[in-house]
XYZ file of N, CA and C in Angstrom:
627
model
N 113.395 133.274 104.866
C 113.063 132.511 103.662
C 112.242 133.393 102.708
N 112.697 133.485 101.476
C 111.987 134.283 100.483
C 110.623 133.662 100.186
N 109.659 134.528 99.855
C 108.300 134.036 99.598
C 108.277 133.056 98.434
N 109.057 133.317 97.399
C 109.078 132.421 96.235
C 109.584 131.035 96.631
N 110.589 131.004 97.500
C 111.128 129.727 97.962
C 110.095 128.979 98.793
N 109.429 129.718 99.686
C 108.398 129.087 100.516
C 107.258 128.562 99.659
N 106.866 129.317 98.635
C 105.764 128.894 97.777
C 106.118 127.594 97.050
N 107.356 127.488 96.574
C 107.791 126.255 95.912
C 107.766 125.087 96.894
N 108.201 125.346 98.124
C 108.182 124.300 99.153
C 106.748 123.912 99.504
N 105.847 124.894 99.553
C 104.439 124.658 99.844
C 103.825 123.713 98.802
N 104.119 123.946 97.548
C 103.626 123.076 96.481
C 104.205 121.670 96.617
N 105.501 121.591 96.952
C 106.147 120.289 97.137
C 105.505 119.524 98.289
N 105.114 120.235 99.342
C 104.477 119.585 100.497
C 103.165 118.913 100.101
N 102.386 119.563 99.240
C 101.131 118.967 98.787
C 101.391 117.691 97.999
N 102.401 117.737 97.134
C 102.722 116.550 96.340
C 103.162 115.401 97.236
N 103.957 115.717 98.258
C 104.445 114.693 99.185
C 103.292 114.106 100.002
N 102.426 114.964 100.547
C 101.354 114.499 101.426
C 100.285 113.716 100.672
N 99.994 114.126 99.449
C 98.936 113.467 98.682
C 99.351 112.104 98.144
N 100.656 111.867 98.044
C 101.111 110.573 97.533
C 100.756 109.481 98.544
N 100.151 108.383 98.084
C 99.735 107.315 99.013
C 100.921 106.753 99.791
N 100.707 106.493 101.053
C 101.745 105.930 101.906
C 101.131 105.348 103.160
N 101.994 104.933 104.079
C 101.515 104.311 105.311
C 100.629 105.263 106.118
N 100.957 106.568 106.100
C 100.155 107.531 106.838
C 98.743 107.642 106.291
N 98.625 107.658 104.964
C 97.302 107.738 104.342
C 96.490 106.482 104.634
N 97.151 105.326 104.569
C 96.460 104.062 104.854
C 95.978 104.043 106.300
N 96.848 104.467 107.227
C 96.468 104.491 108.639
C 95.308 105.458 108.878
N 95.322 106.605 108.199
C 94.255 107.584 108.369
C 92.924 107.037 107.877
N 92.924 106.398 106.715
C 91.688 105.835 106.187
C 91.187 104.687 107.062
N 92.116 103.889 107.558
C 91.739 102.782 108.430
C 91.064 103.291 109.697
N 91.621 104.340 110.300
C 91.035 104.901 111.523
C 89.698 105.575 111.232
N 89.598 106.237 110.081
C 88.335 106.853 109.724
C 87.230 105.831 109.566
N 87.558 104.688 108.975
C 86.583 103.619 108.795
C 86.121 103.046 110.128
N 87.060 102.836 111.034
C 86.735 102.157 112.286
C 86.115 103.077 113.330
N 86.595 104.326 113.398
C 86.225 105.183 114.526
C 85.461 106.442 114.135
N 85.313 106.704 112.830
C 84.707 107.957 112.423
C 85.726 109.082 112.423
N 85.311 110.256 111.961
C 86.272 111.347 111.779
C 86.811 111.897 113.093
N 85.917 112.219 114.036
C 86.361 112.898 115.255
C 87.367 112.082 116.049
N 87.117 110.789 116.195
C 88.071 109.931 116.910
C 89.261 109.579 116.026
N 88.956 109.230 114.777
C 90.023 108.786 113.880
C 91.063 109.854 113.612
N 90.675 111.137 113.746
C 91.625 112.204 113.432
C 92.752 112.309 114.446
N 92.583 111.694 115.614
C 93.693 111.649 116.567
C 94.895 110.948 115.956
N 94.642 109.964 115.099
C 95.729 109.289 114.394
C 96.511 110.277 113.526
N 95.790 111.172 112.840
C 96.440 112.166 111.984
C 97.306 113.114 112.807
N 96.830 113.473 114.003
C 97.633 114.337 114.874
C 98.904 113.602 115.306
N 98.759 112.305 115.595
C 99.940 111.505 115.928
C 100.932 111.434 114.774
N 100.416 111.354 113.554
C 101.289 111.367 112.378
C 102.130 112.641 112.343
N 101.512 113.758 112.720
C 102.244 115.032 112.692
C 103.315 115.090 113.778
N 103.038 114.473 114.926
C 104.075 114.412 115.965
C 105.271 113.613 115.467
N 104.996 112.531 114.737
C 106.085 111.766 114.142
C 106.829 112.576 113.098
N 106.093 113.357 112.305
C 106.717 114.211 111.290
C 107.586 115.283 111.936
N 107.091 115.873 113.018
C 107.882 116.884 113.734
C 109.176 116.269 114.263
N 109.081 115.038 114.769
C 110.292 114.354 115.241
C 111.279 114.160 114.100
N 110.784 113.757 112.945
C 111.657 113.546 111.798
C 112.352 114.836 111.378
N 111.600 115.934 111.351
C 112.200 117.219 110.982
C 113.240 117.643 112.011
N 112.942 117.407 113.298
C 113.891 117.758 114.355
C 115.171 116.939 114.231
N 115.010 115.656 113.871
C 116.176 114.791 113.682
C 117.061 115.330 112.566
N 116.433 115.731 111.471
C 117.192 116.275 110.345
C 117.842 117.602 110.725
N 117.075 118.470 111.396
C 117.609 119.778 111.783
C 118.777 119.645 112.750
N 118.743 118.615 113.593
C 119.821 118.405 114.563
C 121.045 117.758 113.937
N 120.935 117.374 112.682
C 122.066 116.750 112.010
C 122.112 115.252 112.156
N 121.146 114.677 112.910
C 121.149 113.230 113.106
C 120.700 112.491 111.849
N 119.984 113.199 110.976
C 119.559 112.563 109.737
C 120.732 112.115 108.892
N 121.815 112.894 108.934
C 123.009 112.511 108.179
C 123.611 111.227 108.728
N 123.542 111.061 110.066
C 124.038 109.826 110.680
C 123.194 108.639 110.232
N 121.891 108.832 110.235
C 120.985 107.767 109.810
C 121.226 107.397 108.354
N 121.528 108.413 107.544
C 121.743 108.168 106.123
C 123.031 107.395 105.859
N 123.968 107.437 106.803
C 125.253 106.772 106.591
C 125.460 105.549 107.473
N 124.613 105.342 108.465
C 124.766 104.209 109.371
C 123.817 103.079 108.987
N 124.368 101.977 108.533
C 123.545 100.826 108.147
C 122.792 100.267 109.332
N 123.441 100.204 110.496
C 122.816 99.620 111.674
C 121.621 100.458 112.128
N 121.810 101.782 112.257
C 120.725 102.656 112.704
C 119.554 102.598 111.731
N 119.874 102.642 110.448
C 118.821 102.600 109.433
C 118.046 101.290 109.511
N 118.772 100.176 109.636
C 118.129 98.856 109.650
C 117.262 98.664 110.888
N 117.743 99.120 112.041
C 116.973 98.962 113.269
C 115.626 99.677 113.175
N 115.654 100.927 112.705
C 114.412 101.684 112.591
C 113.529 101.101 111.497
N 114.150 100.702 110.399
C 113.373 100.154 109.282
C 112.614 98.904 109.696
N 113.300 97.957 110.354
C 112.637 96.687 110.690
C 111.630 96.849 111.818
N 111.848 97.845 112.665
C 110.803 98.165 113.633
C 109.549 98.654 112.904
N 109.748 99.501 111.907
C 108.625 99.988 111.115
C 107.913 98.877 110.379
N 108.671 97.944 109.814
C 108.076 96.794 109.115
C 107.220 95.981 110.079
N 107.787 95.683 111.247
C 107.061 94.875 112.235
C 105.789 95.586 112.686
N 105.867 96.904 112.859
C 104.692 97.646 113.317
C 103.587 97.648 112.268
N 103.943 97.801 110.997
C 102.945 97.784 109.932
C 102.301 96.402 109.806
N 103.096 95.351 109.975
C 102.532 93.997 109.943
C 101.567 93.805 111.103
N 101.943 94.318 112.276
C 101.056 94.220 113.444
C 99.744 94.951 113.181
N 99.812 96.137 112.554
C 98.593 96.857 112.200
C 97.758 96.051 111.204
N 98.417 95.356 110.282
C 97.703 94.533 109.311
C 96.942 93.409 110.007
N 97.589 92.769 110.976
C 96.932 91.680 111.721
C 95.727 92.216 112.482
N 95.887 93.364 113.125
C 94.776 93.963 113.868
C 93.626 94.327 112.931
N 93.969 94.851 111.761
C 92.920 95.228 110.813
C 92.188 93.993 110.302
N 92.930 92.923 110.049
C 92.331 91.675 109.561
C 91.326 91.126 110.577
N 91.675 91.278 111.864
C 90.835 90.746 112.929
C 89.845 91.782 113.478
N 89.736 92.937 112.829
C 88.907 94.021 113.356
C 87.464 93.577 113.549
N 86.864 94.062 114.622
C 85.490 93.729 114.962
C 84.530 94.260 113.906
N 83.571 93.425 113.502
C 82.530 93.855 112.571
C 81.472 94.626 113.339
N 80.909 95.640 112.693
C 79.970 96.526 113.368
C 78.563 96.358 112.810
N 77.602 96.546 113.675
C 76.200 96.576 113.261
C 75.877 98.007 112.872
N 75.755 98.256 111.584
C 75.649 99.625 111.102
C 74.208 100.049 110.889
N 73.409 99.964 111.943
C 72.085 100.545 111.893
C 72.224 102.062 112.052
N 71.218 102.846 111.658
C 71.347 104.303 111.722
C 71.783 104.833 113.074
N 71.305 104.186 114.160
C 71.629 104.702 115.492
C 72.784 103.958 116.150
N 73.384 103.023 115.434
C 74.442 102.218 116.034
C 75.710 103.042 116.206
N 76.343 102.973 117.379
C 77.563 103.755 117.593
C 78.764 103.105 116.911
N 79.718 103.938 116.548
C 80.971 103.423 116.008
C 81.839 102.927 117.164
N 82.914 102.222 116.794
C 83.891 101.828 117.799
C 84.463 103.084 118.441
N 84.715 103.019 119.734
C 85.274 104.174 120.442
C 86.756 103.905 120.689
N 87.587 104.579 119.932
C 89.020 104.434 120.114
C 89.520 105.412 121.167
N 90.533 105.009 121.882
C 91.120 105.899 122.875
C 92.005 106.916 122.170
N 91.780 108.214 122.411
C 92.588 109.229 121.723
C 94.090 109.008 121.873
N 94.540 108.672 123.081
C 95.971 108.491 123.296
C 96.505 107.316 122.491
N 95.729 106.231 122.407
C 96.158 105.068 121.624
C 96.252 105.407 120.145
N 95.264 106.155 119.642
C 95.279 106.542 118.233
C 96.402 107.531 117.952
N 96.656 108.421 118.913
C 97.762 109.373 118.786
C 99.086 108.624 118.683
N 99.290 107.643 119.560
C 100.515 106.853 119.553
C 100.633 106.040 118.273
N 99.498 105.507 117.813
C 99.504 104.732 116.568
C 100.024 105.570 115.405
N 99.485 106.791 115.254
C 99.935 107.657 114.172
C 101.400 108.044 114.319
N 101.795 108.338 115.558
C 103.192 108.721 115.803
C 104.146 107.612 115.380
N 103.828 106.373 115.750
C 104.721 105.257 115.439
C 104.782 104.985 113.940
N 103.674 105.189 113.234
C 103.680 104.973 111.781
C 104.702 105.878 111.115
N 104.734 107.148 111.498
C 105.690 108.074 110.881
C 107.090 107.950 111.471
N 107.168 107.827 112.781
C 108.483 107.811 113.436
C 109.293 106.575 113.087
N 108.621 105.481 112.690
C 109.339 104.236 112.406
C 109.649 104.071 110.921
N 109.615 105.170 110.170
C 109.918 105.109 108.739
C 111.220 105.856 108.458
N 112.356 105.164 108.418
C 113.637 105.857 108.221
C 113.759 106.473 106.843
N 113.063 105.902 105.853
C 113.137 106.481 104.510
C 112.588 107.896 104.504
N 111.546 108.132 105.327
C 110.972 109.476 105.396
C 111.993 110.468 105.930
N 112.779 110.043 106.934
C 113.807 110.929 107.487
C 114.867 111.237 106.440
N 115.303 110.199 105.732
C 116.317 110.403 104.702
C 115.744 111.244 103.569
N 114.460 111.051 103.265
C 113.810 111.844 102.222
C 113.775 113.320 102.622
N 113.402 113.581 103.879
C 113.383 114.960 104.374
C 114.791 115.545 104.335
N 115.778 114.722 104.684
C 117.173 115.161 104.644
C 117.578 115.560 103.234
N 117.022 114.876 102.229
C 117.362 115.174 100.846
C 116.605 116.387 100.316
N 115.378 116.611 100.815
C 114.514 117.661 100.257
C 114.711 119.009 100.937
N 114.675 119.036 102.271
C 114.687 120.310 102.974
C 115.889 121.199 102.650
N 117.112 120.653 102.587
C 118.254 121.533 102.309
C 118.157 122.283 100.982
N 117.381 121.753 100.029
C 117.243 122.432 98.744
C 116.522 123.769 98.874
N 115.757 123.923 99.956
C 114.994 125.150 100.151
C 115.601 126.056 101.227
N 116.712 125.635 101.795
C 117.359 126.426 102.844
C 118.297 127.466 102.255
N 118.306 128.631 102.862
C 119.263 129.679 102.502
C 120.326 129.708 103.587
N 121.535 129.222 103.298
C 122.572 129.138 104.339
C 122.999 130.493 104.882
N 122.633 131.575 104.182
C 123.011 132.914 104.647
C 122.035 133.448 105.687
N 120.885 132.765 105.839
C 119.869 133.174 106.802
C 119.870 132.217 107.994
N 119.341 132.655 109.155
C 119.273 131.768 110.321
C 118.524 130.474 109.983
N 119.136 129.337 110.276
C 118.555 128.051 109.877
C 117.354 127.668 110.736
N 117.394 127.998 112.029
C 116.314 127.591 112.921
C 114.973 128.144 112.451
N 114.952 129.426 112.110
C 113.706 130.034 111.647
C 113.205 129.361 110.369
N 114.126 129.003 109.499
C 113.733 128.364 108.247
C 113.179 126.956 108.495
N 113.824 126.215 109.379
C 113.314 124.879 109.729
C 111.935 124.975 110.371
N 111.737 125.977 111.240
C 110.440 126.153 111.881
C 109.364 126.476 110.848
N 109.698 127.349 109.899
C 108.724 127.721 108.864
C 108.378 126.516 107.988
N 109.384 125.749 107.596
C 109.122 124.591 106.742
C 108.404 123.490 107.510
N 108.772 123.312 108.785
C 108.101 122.307 109.590
C 106.631 122.635 109.773
N 106.330 123.906 110.060
C 104.941 124.324 110.232
C 104.157 124.142 108.939
N 104.797 124.426 107.806
C 104.129 124.270 106.512
C 103.823 122.813 106.226
N 104.792 121.932 106.464
C 104.588 120.503 106.223
C 103.480 119.942 107.102
N 103.482 120.332 108.370
C 102.476 119.821 109.308
C 101.091 120.315 108.918
N 100.970 121.606 108.579
C 99.668 122.165 108.210
C 99.102 121.465 106.979
N 99.926 121.304 105.950
C 99.465 120.648 104.721
C 99.072 119.200 105.001
N 99.899 118.503 105.777
C 99.613 117.097 106.040
C 98.358 116.923 106.893
N 98.112 117.853 107.811
C 96.884 117.803 108.605
C 95.648 117.920 107.703
N 95.728 118.800 106.718
C 94.605 118.983 105.789
C 94.400 117.729 104.944
N 95.504 117.184 104.424
C 95.404 115.997 103.565
C 94.885 114.795 104.355
N 95.420 114.585 105.554
C 94.978 113.446 106.358
C 93.537 113.616 106.838
N 93.106 114.873 107.007
C 91.695 115.115 107.319
C 90.831 114.638 106.161
N 91.304 114.879 104.937
C 90.571 114.408 103.762
C 90.495 112.900 103.708
N 91.623 112.235 103.932
C 91.640 110.765 103.918
C 90.741 110.199 105.026
N 90.855 110.772 106.234
C 90.061 110.277 107.363
C 88.574 110.517 107.146
N 88.234 111.721 106.697
C 86.832 112.058 106.477
C 86.208 111.244 105.357
N 86.955 111.026 104.281
C 86.446 110.225 103.167
C 86.148 108.806 103.624
N 87.084 108.224 104.364
C 86.876 106.861 104.854
C 85.720 106.799 105.840
N 85.570 107.847 106.651
C 84.476 107.880 107.617
C 83.124 107.888 106.909
N 83.013 108.572 105.785
C 81.768 108.597 105.019
C 81.521 107.265 104.320
N 82.602 106.649 103.852
C 82.458 105.351 103.194
C 81.869 104.334 104.164
N 82.202 104.486 105.456
C 81.722 103.551 106.478
C 80.199 103.415 106.456
N 79.491 104.494 106.149
C 78.035 104.459 106.153
C 77.481 103.541 105.061
N 78.295 103.272 104.040
C 77.830 102.440 102.925
C 78.052 100.956 103.186
N 78.809 100.644 104.224
C 79.151 99.245 104.504
C 78.121 98.660 105.463
N 77.139 97.983 104.928
C 76.054 97.468 105.755
C 76.219 96.000 106.113
N 76.693 95.206 105.186
C 76.732 93.763 105.430
C 78.073 93.358 106.038
N 78.100 92.282 106.835
C 79.367 91.771 107.376
C 80.367 91.437 106.271
N 79.869 90.946 105.152
C 80.766 90.604 104.041
C 81.491 91.845 103.523
N 80.773 92.955 103.367
C 81.386 94.192 102.900
C 82.424 94.699 103.893
N 82.078 94.652 105.172
C 83.017 95.112 106.192
C 84.268 94.242 106.240
N 84.051 92.931 106.149
C 85.180 92.009 106.179
C 86.098 92.249 104.981
N 85.506 92.482 103.821
C 86.303 92.749 102.619
C 87.114 94.023 102.785
N 86.482 95.075 103.341
C 87.197 96.332 103.546
C 88.322 96.163 104.562
N 88.062 95.467 105.660
C 89.104 95.239 106.660
C 90.293 94.496 106.058
N 89.996 93.491 105.248
C 91.075 92.701 104.667
C 91.811 93.462 103.567
N 91.092 94.368 102.909
C 91.761 95.217 101.921
C 92.781 96.117 102.603
N 92.374 96.743 103.711
C 93.317 97.604 104.427
C 94.441 96.790 105.065
N 94.132 95.595 105.541
C 95.186 94.734 106.075
C 96.218 94.444 104.988
N 95.718 94.153 103.781
C 96.624 93.905 102.665
C 97.464 95.124 102.325
N 96.862 96.321 102.407
C 97.609 97.541 102.120
C 98.707 97.773 103.155
N 98.421 97.467 104.426
C 99.455 97.576 105.449
C 100.613 96.608 105.157
N 100.270 95.396 104.704
C 101.314 94.417 104.368
C 102.147 94.910 103.187
N 101.470 95.486 102.183
C 102.200 96.044 101.036
C 103.139 97.159 101.499
N 102.629 98.023 102.394
C 103.482 99.073 102.933
C 104.679 98.512 103.672
N 104.466 97.438 104.439
C 105.568 96.797 105.159
C 106.576 96.207 104.185
N 106.087 95.590 103.097
C 106.981 94.993 102.106
C 107.810 96.067 101.402
N 107.157 97.194 101.078
C 107.890 98.282 100.433
C 108.942 98.856 101.364
N 108.588 99.006 102.642
C 109.552 99.519 103.604
C 110.713 98.540 103.780
N 110.403 97.249 103.771
C 111.455 96.240 103.930
C 112.430 96.249 102.761
N 111.955 96.692 101.588
C 112.811 96.681 100.395
C 113.694 97.929 100.284
N 113.475 98.896 101.179
C 114.194 100.153 101.114
C 115.664 99.957 101.488
N 116.529 100.585 100.735
C 117.957 100.628 101.060
C 118.324 102.070 101.312
N 119.425 102.313 101.996
C 119.808 103.681 102.329
C 119.969 104.568 101.107
N 120.443 103.992 100.026
C 120.639 104.781 98.817
C 119.392 105.016 98.019
N 118.239 104.456 98.496
C 117.007 104.532 97.705
C 116.150 105.725 98.082
N 116.571 106.522 99.063
C 115.743 107.626 99.508
C 115.769 108.774 98.522
């Protein structure tokens, strides 16, 4: 892959990662509830889901997903249901006593990892989007595997940095939430954002990627 091509792809990755989506909402939600160190496991899970999506596209299965209504619908509605479930959990999230020495909620790393993975893996539009974007930067005269590996590593690195920002920002905001009313409002705001994400995903059609 030529350096100029990689640089253009690198810039595109920042634009893609910075755009608000289910991954950003999940990262901020985990940062609020668990703090940065625990909450960042969710971001790592997001990258595992992203790697799966890139592998699906590289294996040619993305084209099947783009043309199969049944496959697309099954993954889409699973994603919708999962986002709604996250919204319900966020709505019912435990309120914390935020004294200076009070500990944050302790999330299990594996659970947070799985949570992030499912958020990305259950979004078929992301797979179709990757299917539409990645080939524009591929040189068919060069080995494809190396190019997919380079682009995959670039996407994951950029997204890790962006999600670290979302998680860390939310973790700092947590210190400002002292009253139960403030915490409840924040929990319900994120619950609403998860519902909005589910509604947007539900409205997606195969041709809309």
